Coordinates of C-alpha atoms in Angstrom, one line a residue:
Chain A
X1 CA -14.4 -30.4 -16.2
X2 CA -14.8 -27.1 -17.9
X3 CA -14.4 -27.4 -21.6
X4 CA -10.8 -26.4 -21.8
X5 CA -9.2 -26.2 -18.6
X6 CA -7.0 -23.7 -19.3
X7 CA -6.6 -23.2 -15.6
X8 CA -4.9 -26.7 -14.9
X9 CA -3.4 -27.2 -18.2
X10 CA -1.0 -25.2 -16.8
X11 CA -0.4 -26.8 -13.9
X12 CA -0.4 -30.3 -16.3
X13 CA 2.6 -29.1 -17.9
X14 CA 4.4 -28.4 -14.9
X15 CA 3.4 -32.0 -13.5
X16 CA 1.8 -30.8 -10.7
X17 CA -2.0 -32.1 -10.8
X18 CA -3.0 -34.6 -8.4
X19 CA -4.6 -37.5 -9.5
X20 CA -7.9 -36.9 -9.9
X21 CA -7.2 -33.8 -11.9
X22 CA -4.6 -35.4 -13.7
X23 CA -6.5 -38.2 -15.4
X24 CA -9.6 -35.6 -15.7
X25 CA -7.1 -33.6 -17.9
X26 CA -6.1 -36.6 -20.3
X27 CA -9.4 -37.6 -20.7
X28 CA -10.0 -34.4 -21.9
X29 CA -7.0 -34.1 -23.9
X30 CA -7.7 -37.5 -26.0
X31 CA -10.8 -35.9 -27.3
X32 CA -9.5 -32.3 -27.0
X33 CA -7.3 -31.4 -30.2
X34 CA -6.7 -27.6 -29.5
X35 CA -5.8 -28.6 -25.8
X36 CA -3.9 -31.0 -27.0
X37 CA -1.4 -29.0 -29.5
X38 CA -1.7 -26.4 -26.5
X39 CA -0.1 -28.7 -24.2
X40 CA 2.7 -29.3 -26.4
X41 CA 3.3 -25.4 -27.7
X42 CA 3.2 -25.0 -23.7
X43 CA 5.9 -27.9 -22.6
X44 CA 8.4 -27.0 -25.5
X45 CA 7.7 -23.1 -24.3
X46 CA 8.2 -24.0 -20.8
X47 CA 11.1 -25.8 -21.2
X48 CA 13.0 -22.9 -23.3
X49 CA 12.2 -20.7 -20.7
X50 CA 14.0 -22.9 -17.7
X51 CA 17.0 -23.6 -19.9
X52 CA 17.2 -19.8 -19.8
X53 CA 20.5 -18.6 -18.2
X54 CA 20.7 -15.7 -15.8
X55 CA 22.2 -12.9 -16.4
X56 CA 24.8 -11.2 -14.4
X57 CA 23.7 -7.1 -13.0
X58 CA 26.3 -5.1 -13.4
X59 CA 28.3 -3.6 -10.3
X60 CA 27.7 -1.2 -7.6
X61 CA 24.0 -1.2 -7.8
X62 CA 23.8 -0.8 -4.0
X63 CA 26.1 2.1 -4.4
X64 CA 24.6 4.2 -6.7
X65 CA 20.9 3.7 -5.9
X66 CA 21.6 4.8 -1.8
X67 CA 23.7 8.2 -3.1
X68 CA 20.6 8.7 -5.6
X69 CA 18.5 8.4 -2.6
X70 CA 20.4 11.1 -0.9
X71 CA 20.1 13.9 -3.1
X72 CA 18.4 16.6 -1.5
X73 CA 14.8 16.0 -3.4
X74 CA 14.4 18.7 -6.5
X75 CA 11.3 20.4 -5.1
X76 CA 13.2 20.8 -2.0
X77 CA 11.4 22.6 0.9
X78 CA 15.5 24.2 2.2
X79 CA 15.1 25.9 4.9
X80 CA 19.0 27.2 6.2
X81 CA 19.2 28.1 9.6
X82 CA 19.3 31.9 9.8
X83 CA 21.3 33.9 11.5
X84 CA 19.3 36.0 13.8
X85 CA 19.6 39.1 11.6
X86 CA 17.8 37.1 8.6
X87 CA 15.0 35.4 10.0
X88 CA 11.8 36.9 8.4
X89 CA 11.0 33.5 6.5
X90 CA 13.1 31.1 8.3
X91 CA 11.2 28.5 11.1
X92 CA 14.2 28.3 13.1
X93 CA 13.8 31.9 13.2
X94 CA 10.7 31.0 15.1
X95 CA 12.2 29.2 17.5
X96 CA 14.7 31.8 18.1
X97 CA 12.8 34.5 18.5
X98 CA 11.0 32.7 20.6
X99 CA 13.7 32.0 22.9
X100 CA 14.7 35.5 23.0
X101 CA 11.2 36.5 24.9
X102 CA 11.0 33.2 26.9
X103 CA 11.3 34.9 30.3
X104 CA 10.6 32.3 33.1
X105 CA 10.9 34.5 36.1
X106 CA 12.9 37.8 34.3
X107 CA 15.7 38.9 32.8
X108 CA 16.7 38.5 29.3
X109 CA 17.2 35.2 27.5
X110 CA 20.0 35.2 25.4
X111 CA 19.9 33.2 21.4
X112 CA 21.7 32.6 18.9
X113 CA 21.6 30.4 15.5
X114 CA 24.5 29.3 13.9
X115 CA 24.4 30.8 10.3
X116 CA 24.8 27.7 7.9
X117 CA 25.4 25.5 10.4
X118 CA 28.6 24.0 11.8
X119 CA 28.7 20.5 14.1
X120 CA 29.5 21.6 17.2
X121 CA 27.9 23.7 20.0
X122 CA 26.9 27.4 18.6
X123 CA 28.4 30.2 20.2
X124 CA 25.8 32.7 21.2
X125 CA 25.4 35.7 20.1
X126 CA 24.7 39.2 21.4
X127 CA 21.9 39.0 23.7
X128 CA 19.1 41.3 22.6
X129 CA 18.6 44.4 24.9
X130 CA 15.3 44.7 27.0
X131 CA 13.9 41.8 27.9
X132 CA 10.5 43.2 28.6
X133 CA 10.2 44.7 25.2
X134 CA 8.2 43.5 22.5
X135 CA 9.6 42.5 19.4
X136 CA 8.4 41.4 16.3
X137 CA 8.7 37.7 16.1
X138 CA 7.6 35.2 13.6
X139 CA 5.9 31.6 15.1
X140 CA 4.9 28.6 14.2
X141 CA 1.5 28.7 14.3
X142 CA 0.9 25.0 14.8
X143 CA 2.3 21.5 14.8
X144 CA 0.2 21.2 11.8
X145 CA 1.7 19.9 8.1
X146 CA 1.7 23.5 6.9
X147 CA 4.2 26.4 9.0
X148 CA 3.3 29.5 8.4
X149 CA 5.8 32.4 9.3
X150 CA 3.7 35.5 10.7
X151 CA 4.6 38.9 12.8
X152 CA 2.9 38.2 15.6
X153 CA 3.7 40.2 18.3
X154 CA 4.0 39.2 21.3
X155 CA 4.3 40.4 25.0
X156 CA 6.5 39.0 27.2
X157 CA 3.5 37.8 29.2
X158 CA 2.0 35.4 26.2
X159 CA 4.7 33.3 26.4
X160 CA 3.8 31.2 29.3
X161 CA 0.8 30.3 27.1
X162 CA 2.3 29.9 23.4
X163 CA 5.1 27.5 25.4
X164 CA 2.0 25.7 27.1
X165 CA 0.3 25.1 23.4
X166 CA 3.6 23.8 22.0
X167 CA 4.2 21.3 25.4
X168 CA 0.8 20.1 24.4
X169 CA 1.3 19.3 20.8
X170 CA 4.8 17.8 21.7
X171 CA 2.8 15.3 24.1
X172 CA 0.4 14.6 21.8
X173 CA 3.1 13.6 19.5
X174 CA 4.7 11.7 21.8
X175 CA 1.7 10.1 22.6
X176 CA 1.7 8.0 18.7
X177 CA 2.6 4.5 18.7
X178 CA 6.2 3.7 18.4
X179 CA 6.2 1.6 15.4
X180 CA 4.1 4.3 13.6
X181 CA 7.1 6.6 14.7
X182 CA 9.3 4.4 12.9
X183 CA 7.7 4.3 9.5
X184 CA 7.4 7.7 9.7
X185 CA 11.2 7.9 9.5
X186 CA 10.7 7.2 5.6
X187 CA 7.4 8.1 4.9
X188 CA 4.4 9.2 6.3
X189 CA 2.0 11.9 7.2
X190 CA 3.7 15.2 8.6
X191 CA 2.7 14.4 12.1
X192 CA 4.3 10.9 12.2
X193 CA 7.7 12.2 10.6
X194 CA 7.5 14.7 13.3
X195 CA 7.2 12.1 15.6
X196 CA 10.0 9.9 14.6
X197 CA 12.2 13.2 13.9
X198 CA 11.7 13.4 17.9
X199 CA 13.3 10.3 18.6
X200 CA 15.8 11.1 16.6
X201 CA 16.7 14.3 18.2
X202 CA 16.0 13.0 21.3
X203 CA 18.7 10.4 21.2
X204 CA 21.1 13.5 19.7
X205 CA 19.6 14.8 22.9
X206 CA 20.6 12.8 25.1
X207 CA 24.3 11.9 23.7
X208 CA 25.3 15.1 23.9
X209 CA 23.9 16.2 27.3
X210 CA 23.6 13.6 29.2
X211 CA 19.8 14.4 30.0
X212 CA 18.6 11.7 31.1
X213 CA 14.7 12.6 30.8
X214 CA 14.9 15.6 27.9
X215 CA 11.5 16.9 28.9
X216 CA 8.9 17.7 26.2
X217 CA 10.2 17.5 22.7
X218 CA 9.0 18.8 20.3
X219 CA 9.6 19.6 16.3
X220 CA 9.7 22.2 13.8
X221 CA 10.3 20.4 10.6
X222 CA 12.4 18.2 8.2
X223 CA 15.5 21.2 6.3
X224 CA 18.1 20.6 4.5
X225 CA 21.1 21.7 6.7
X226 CA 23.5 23.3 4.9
X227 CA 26.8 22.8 5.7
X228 CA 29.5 25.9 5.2
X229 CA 32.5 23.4 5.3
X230 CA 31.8 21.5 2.5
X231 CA 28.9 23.3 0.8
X232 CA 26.6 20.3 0.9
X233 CA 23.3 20.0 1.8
X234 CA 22.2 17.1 3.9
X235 CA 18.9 16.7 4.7
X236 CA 17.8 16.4 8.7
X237 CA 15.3 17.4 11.2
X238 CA 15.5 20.8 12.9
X239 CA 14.3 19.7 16.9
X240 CA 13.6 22.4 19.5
X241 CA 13.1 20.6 23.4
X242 CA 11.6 22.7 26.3
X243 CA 13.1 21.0 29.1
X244 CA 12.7 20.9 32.7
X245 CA 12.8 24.1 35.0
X246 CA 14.2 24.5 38.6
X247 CA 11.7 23.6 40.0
X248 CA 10.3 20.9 37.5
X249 CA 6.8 22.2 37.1
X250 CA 7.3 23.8 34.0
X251 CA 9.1 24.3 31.0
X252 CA 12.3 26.3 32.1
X253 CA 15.2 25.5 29.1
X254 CA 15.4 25.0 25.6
X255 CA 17.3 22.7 23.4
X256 CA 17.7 23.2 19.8
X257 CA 19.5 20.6 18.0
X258 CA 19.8 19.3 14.0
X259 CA 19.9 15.9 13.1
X260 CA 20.8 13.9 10.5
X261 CA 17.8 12.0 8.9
X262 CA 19.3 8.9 8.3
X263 CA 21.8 8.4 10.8
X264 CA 20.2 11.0 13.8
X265 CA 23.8 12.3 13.8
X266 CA 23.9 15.1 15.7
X267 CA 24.8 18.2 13.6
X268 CA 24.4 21.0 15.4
X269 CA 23.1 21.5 19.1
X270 CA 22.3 24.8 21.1
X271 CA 20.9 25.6 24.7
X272 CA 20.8 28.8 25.3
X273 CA 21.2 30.1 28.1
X274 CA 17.8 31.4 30.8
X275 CA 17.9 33.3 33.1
X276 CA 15.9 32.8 35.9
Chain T
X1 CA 24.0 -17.2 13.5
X2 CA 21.2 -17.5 10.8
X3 CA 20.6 -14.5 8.0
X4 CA 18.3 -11.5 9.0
X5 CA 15.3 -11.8 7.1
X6 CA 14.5 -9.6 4.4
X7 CA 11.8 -8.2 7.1
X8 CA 14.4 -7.4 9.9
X9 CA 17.0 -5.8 7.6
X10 CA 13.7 -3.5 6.2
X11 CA 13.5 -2.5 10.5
X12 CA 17.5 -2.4 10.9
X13 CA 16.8 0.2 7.8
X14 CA 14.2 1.9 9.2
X15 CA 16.0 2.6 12.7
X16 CA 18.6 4.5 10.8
X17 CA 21.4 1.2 9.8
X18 CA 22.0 2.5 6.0
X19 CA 24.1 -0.5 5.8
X20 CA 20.5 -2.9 5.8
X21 CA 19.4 -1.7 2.4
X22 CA 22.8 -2.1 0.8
X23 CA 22.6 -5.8 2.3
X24 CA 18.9 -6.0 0.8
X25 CA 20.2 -4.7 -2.9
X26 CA 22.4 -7.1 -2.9
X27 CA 20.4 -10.0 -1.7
X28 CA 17.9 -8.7 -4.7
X29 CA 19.7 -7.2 -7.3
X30 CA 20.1 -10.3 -9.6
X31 CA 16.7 -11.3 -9.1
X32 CA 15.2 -7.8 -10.3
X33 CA 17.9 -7.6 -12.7
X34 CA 17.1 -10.6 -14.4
X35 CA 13.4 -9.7 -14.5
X36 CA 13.5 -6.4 -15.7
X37 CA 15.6 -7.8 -18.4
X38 CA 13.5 -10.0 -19.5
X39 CA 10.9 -7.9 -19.4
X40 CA 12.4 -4.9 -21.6
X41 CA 14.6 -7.0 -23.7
X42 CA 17.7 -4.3 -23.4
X43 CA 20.3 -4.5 -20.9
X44 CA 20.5 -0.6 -20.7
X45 CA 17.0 -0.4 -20.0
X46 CA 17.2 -3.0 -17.2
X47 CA 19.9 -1.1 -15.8
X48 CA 17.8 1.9 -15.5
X49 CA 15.0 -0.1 -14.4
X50 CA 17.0 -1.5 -11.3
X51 CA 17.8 2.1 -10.3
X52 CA 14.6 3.3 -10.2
X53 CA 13.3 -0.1 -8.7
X54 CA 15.6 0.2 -5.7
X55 CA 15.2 4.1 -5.3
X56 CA 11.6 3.8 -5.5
X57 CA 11.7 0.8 -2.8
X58 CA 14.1 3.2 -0.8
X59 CA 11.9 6.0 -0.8
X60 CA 8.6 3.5 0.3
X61 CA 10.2 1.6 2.8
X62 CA 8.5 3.1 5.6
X63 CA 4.9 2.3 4.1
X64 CA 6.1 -1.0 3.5
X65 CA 4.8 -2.7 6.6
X66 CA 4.4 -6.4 6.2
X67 CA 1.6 -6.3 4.1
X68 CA 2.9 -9.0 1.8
X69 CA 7.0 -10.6 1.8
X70 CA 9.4 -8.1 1.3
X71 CA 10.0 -10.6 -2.0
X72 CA 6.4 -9.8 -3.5
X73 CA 6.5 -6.4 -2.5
X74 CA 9.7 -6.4 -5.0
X75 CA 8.4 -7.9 -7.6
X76 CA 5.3 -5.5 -8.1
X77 CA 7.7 -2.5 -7.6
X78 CA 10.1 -3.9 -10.3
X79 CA 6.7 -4.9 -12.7
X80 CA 5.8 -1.5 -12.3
X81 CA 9.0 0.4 -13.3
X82 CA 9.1 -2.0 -16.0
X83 CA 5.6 -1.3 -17.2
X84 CA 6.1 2.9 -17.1
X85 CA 9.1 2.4 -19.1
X86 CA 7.2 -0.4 -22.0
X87 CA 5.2 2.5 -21.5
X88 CA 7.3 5.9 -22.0
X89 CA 9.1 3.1 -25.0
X90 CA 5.7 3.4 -27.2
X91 CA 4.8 1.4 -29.6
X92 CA 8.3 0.9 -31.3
X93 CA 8.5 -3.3 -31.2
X94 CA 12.3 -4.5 -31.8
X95 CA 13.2 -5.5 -34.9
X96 CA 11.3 -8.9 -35.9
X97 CA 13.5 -11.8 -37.3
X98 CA 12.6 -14.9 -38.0
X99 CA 13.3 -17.3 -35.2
X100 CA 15.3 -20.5 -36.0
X101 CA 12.7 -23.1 -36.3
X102 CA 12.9 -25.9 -33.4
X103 CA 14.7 -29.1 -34.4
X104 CA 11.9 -31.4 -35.4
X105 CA 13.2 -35.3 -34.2
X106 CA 13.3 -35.5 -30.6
X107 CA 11.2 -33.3 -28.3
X108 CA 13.1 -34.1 -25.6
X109 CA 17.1 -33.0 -26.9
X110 CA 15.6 -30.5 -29.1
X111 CA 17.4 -27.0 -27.9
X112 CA 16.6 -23.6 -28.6
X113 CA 19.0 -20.8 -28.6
X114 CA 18.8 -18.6 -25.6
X115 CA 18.9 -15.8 -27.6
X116 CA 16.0 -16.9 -29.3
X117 CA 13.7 -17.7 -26.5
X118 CA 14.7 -14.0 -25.2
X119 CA 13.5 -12.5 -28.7
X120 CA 10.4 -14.4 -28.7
X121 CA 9.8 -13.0 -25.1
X122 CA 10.1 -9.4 -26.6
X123 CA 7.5 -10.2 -28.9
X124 CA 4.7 -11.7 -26.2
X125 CA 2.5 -9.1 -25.0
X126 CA 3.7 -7.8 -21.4
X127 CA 1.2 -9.3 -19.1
X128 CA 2.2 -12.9 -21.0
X129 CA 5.8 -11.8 -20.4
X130 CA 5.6 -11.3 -16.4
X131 CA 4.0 -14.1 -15.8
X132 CA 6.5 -16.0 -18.0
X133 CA 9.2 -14.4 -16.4
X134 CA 7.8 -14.6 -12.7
X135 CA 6.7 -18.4 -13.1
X136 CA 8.9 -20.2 -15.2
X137 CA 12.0 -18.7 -15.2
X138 CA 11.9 -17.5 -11.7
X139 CA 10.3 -20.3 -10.4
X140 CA 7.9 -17.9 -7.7
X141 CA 4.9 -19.5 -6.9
X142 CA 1.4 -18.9 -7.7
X143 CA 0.4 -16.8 -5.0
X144 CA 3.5 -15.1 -5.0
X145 CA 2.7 -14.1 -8.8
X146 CA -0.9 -13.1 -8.1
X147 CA -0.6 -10.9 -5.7
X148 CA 2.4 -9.1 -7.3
X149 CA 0.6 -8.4 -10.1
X150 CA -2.8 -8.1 -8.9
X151 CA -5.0 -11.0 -10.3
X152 CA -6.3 -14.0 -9.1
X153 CA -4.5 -17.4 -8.6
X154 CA -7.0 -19.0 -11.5
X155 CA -6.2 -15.5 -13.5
X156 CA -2.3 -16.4 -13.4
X157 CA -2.5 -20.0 -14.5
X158 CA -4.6 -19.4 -17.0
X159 CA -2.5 -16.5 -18.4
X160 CA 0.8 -18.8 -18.2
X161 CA -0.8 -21.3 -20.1
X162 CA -2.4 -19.1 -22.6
X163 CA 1.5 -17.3 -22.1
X164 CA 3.7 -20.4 -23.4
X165 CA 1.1 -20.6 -26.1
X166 CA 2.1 -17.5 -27.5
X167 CA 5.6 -17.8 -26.6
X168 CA 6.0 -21.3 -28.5
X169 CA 4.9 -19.7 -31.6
X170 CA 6.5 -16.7 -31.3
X171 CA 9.3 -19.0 -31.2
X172 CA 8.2 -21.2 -34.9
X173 CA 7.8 -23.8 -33.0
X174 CA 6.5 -26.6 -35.3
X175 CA 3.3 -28.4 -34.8
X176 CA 3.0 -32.2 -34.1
X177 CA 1.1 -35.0 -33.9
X178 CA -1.9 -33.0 -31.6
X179 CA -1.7 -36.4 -29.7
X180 CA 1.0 -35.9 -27.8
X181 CA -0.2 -35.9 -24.5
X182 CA 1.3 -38.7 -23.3
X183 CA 4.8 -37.4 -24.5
X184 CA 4.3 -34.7 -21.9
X185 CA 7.1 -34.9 -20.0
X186 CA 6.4 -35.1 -16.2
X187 CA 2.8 -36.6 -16.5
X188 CA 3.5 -40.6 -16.7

């Protein structure tokens, strides 16, 4: 027995020794003074303490802390979906602009964005004349944490390439453990919320198409979808999905959807329309 | 059909049911509510307190992975929002009073005014006061405790002893015979 046993005094007062350490403990305590008026400072101590009452919390607790949680975060990374005409800066843009020159066997692609954002299927717009031109576009450069808007140019014939890259990194991503995709719904490193933002499109996906096998997803980013109704932002995941040509071997359509982060509700959803 | 676990409404959260963390809050919220009272001595700072608790939990849930109980996991968030606000609060102690001294006949009927005891808490350093609050008024177990707050088991029984120490005489409580070990309630 260590001099003073502060370590099972404790447990003393709670009546909780067993034997052994029990009568080791009075022994000490008939010889012990300080341990002794210790003890009895520590059972009158303890036994204000369990008399204490609870408290009631006050209301709506639940309430308030899940619309705090939905605020759009004050060093918000908004990105609105652009209309075509505005999309120097804008990721989407990417994707659009993308779309424009994807030219699977020739003629022009048609695209569109909804500006602000509506639920529903987007109308699209005007297609761009000459297919075969080159335009300036801005890409993605990666699926890396960081997106990086550029003017890149590119010829119609890059595109088979650039949409290989992008097929690669969407399987890749698809590749990461399930349950790693579901933390990543909260948390996580940029790749992982990319992941789970898949499955969330994915199943936007497939409710509103009825494809059964979507093809290879893949992800821009989390934005804040701004909605023009009711002039609230609500923060979601922008998807783009090359799905399955003709003749399966390759990437021949394109999905573009926005999801709700929390619920995956679809928001807005747009397949343009290829030409083949 | 039993309860979900804490664990499974954490998942049900995680897969997108908002309703799960609203069903967690409210399995939780008198618990935190009551600690973080006790631990900043002012209902309007426990309020805050359970905001941020539950945001901050909100916000982590995905890195929350089973490490420890959902239950521990709780507590540490809650000590910690309690500590940044003792923190942010400075050195400004509440105002001291004299407690009422402790009736001196019987040990055993003697009772202490609630509000007294909470006073006294105030005035217990805060390490003494979460293992106070965590142990003897909550009733959590050992392990529980340590790992919430990040000590040892030996660490946390020898801070709740050394704990009631200082909480019986922050309280006045009057000394007796020092042979009263036999008195001990619970140890016949």
């Amino acid at each position: 027995m260590t001099r003073h046993p502060d370590e099972l005094l404790a447990a003393y007062v709670d009546g909780d020794l067993d034997d052994a350490d029990r009568r080791a403990v009075q022994t000490h305590l008939r010889s012990c003074e300080r341990c002794g008026r210790e003890v009895e400072l520590a059972t009158h101590a303890r036994r204000a303490l369990v008399a204490l009452p609870d408290v009631e919390p006050p209301a709506g607790t639940a309430f308030r802390v899940l619309r705090e949680a939905r605020r759009p975060p004050a060093t918000g990374r908004a990105w609105r979906i652009a209309t075509a005409a505005g999309i120097a800066a804008s990721l989407i843009a990417g994707a659009v602009v993308l779309v424009q020159r994807v030219d699977l066997g020739g003629g022009a692609a048609q695209t569109a964005t909804e500006s602000g954002g509506e639920a529903g299927p987007a109308a699209p717009a005007p297609a761009e004349a000459g297919a075969a031109e080159e335009a300036t576009t801005t890409r993605s450069a990666t699926l890396a944490p960081r997106y990086r808007a550029s003017n890149q140019r590119y010829a119609p014939e890059d595109m088979p390439r650039v949409l290989d890259r992008l097929a690669d990194e969407a399987n890749r991503l698809l590749a990461s453990d399930q349950a790693a995709s579901d933390a990543a719904l909260a948390d996580g490193t940029p790749d992982r919320r990319a992941a789970a933002a898949m499955r969330c499109s994915t199943s936007a996906i497939r409710g509103a198409t009825q494809i059964q096998d979507p093809g290879i997803p893949f992800v821009f980013e989390r934005a804040s979808f701004f909605n023009v109704h009711t002039g609230a932002y609500v923060p979601g995941y922008v998807a783009a999905y090359l799905g399955p040509g003709p003749t399966g071997d390759r990437p021949g359509s394109l999905f573009m959807t926005v999801v709700d982060r929390q619920t995956c509700d679809r928001l807005l959803y747009y397949t343009p329309p290829v030409e083949l | 059909m039993a309860d979900p676990t804490d664990e499974v409404l954490v998942e049900r959260y995680l897969r997108g049911d908002r309703s799960a963390f609203a069903e967690l809050v409210s399995r939780h919220e008198r618990r935190v509510y009551n600690l973080a009272f006790r631990m900043l001595g002012r209902r309007e700072d426990a309020d805050d307190a359970v905001q941020d608790t539950f945001v901050t939990c909100l916000r982590k849930l995905g890195s929350f992975r089973g490490a420890s109980t959902f239950t521990t996991w709780l507590h540490r968030v809650t000590l910690n929002v309690c500590y940044d606000a003792l923190r942010k609060r400075g050195r400004e102690r509440p105002e001291e009073e004299a407690p009422e001294r402790a009736a001196p006949d019987d040990p055993a009927t003697e009772a202490v005014a609630s509000v007294d005891v909470h006073r006294a808490l105030q005035r217990v350093s805060e390490d003494f006061r979460a293992v106070l609050v965590l142990h003897d008024i909550q009733g959590r177990p050992y392990e529980e405790i340590a790992e919430a707050i990040g000590v040892p088991v030996g660490t946390v029984k020898s801070r709740l002893h050394r704990a009631r120490v200082a909480l019986a005489e922050a309280l006045g409580v009057e000394q007796r015979a020092p042979r009263a070990a036999s008195k001990v309630e619970g140890n016949e």
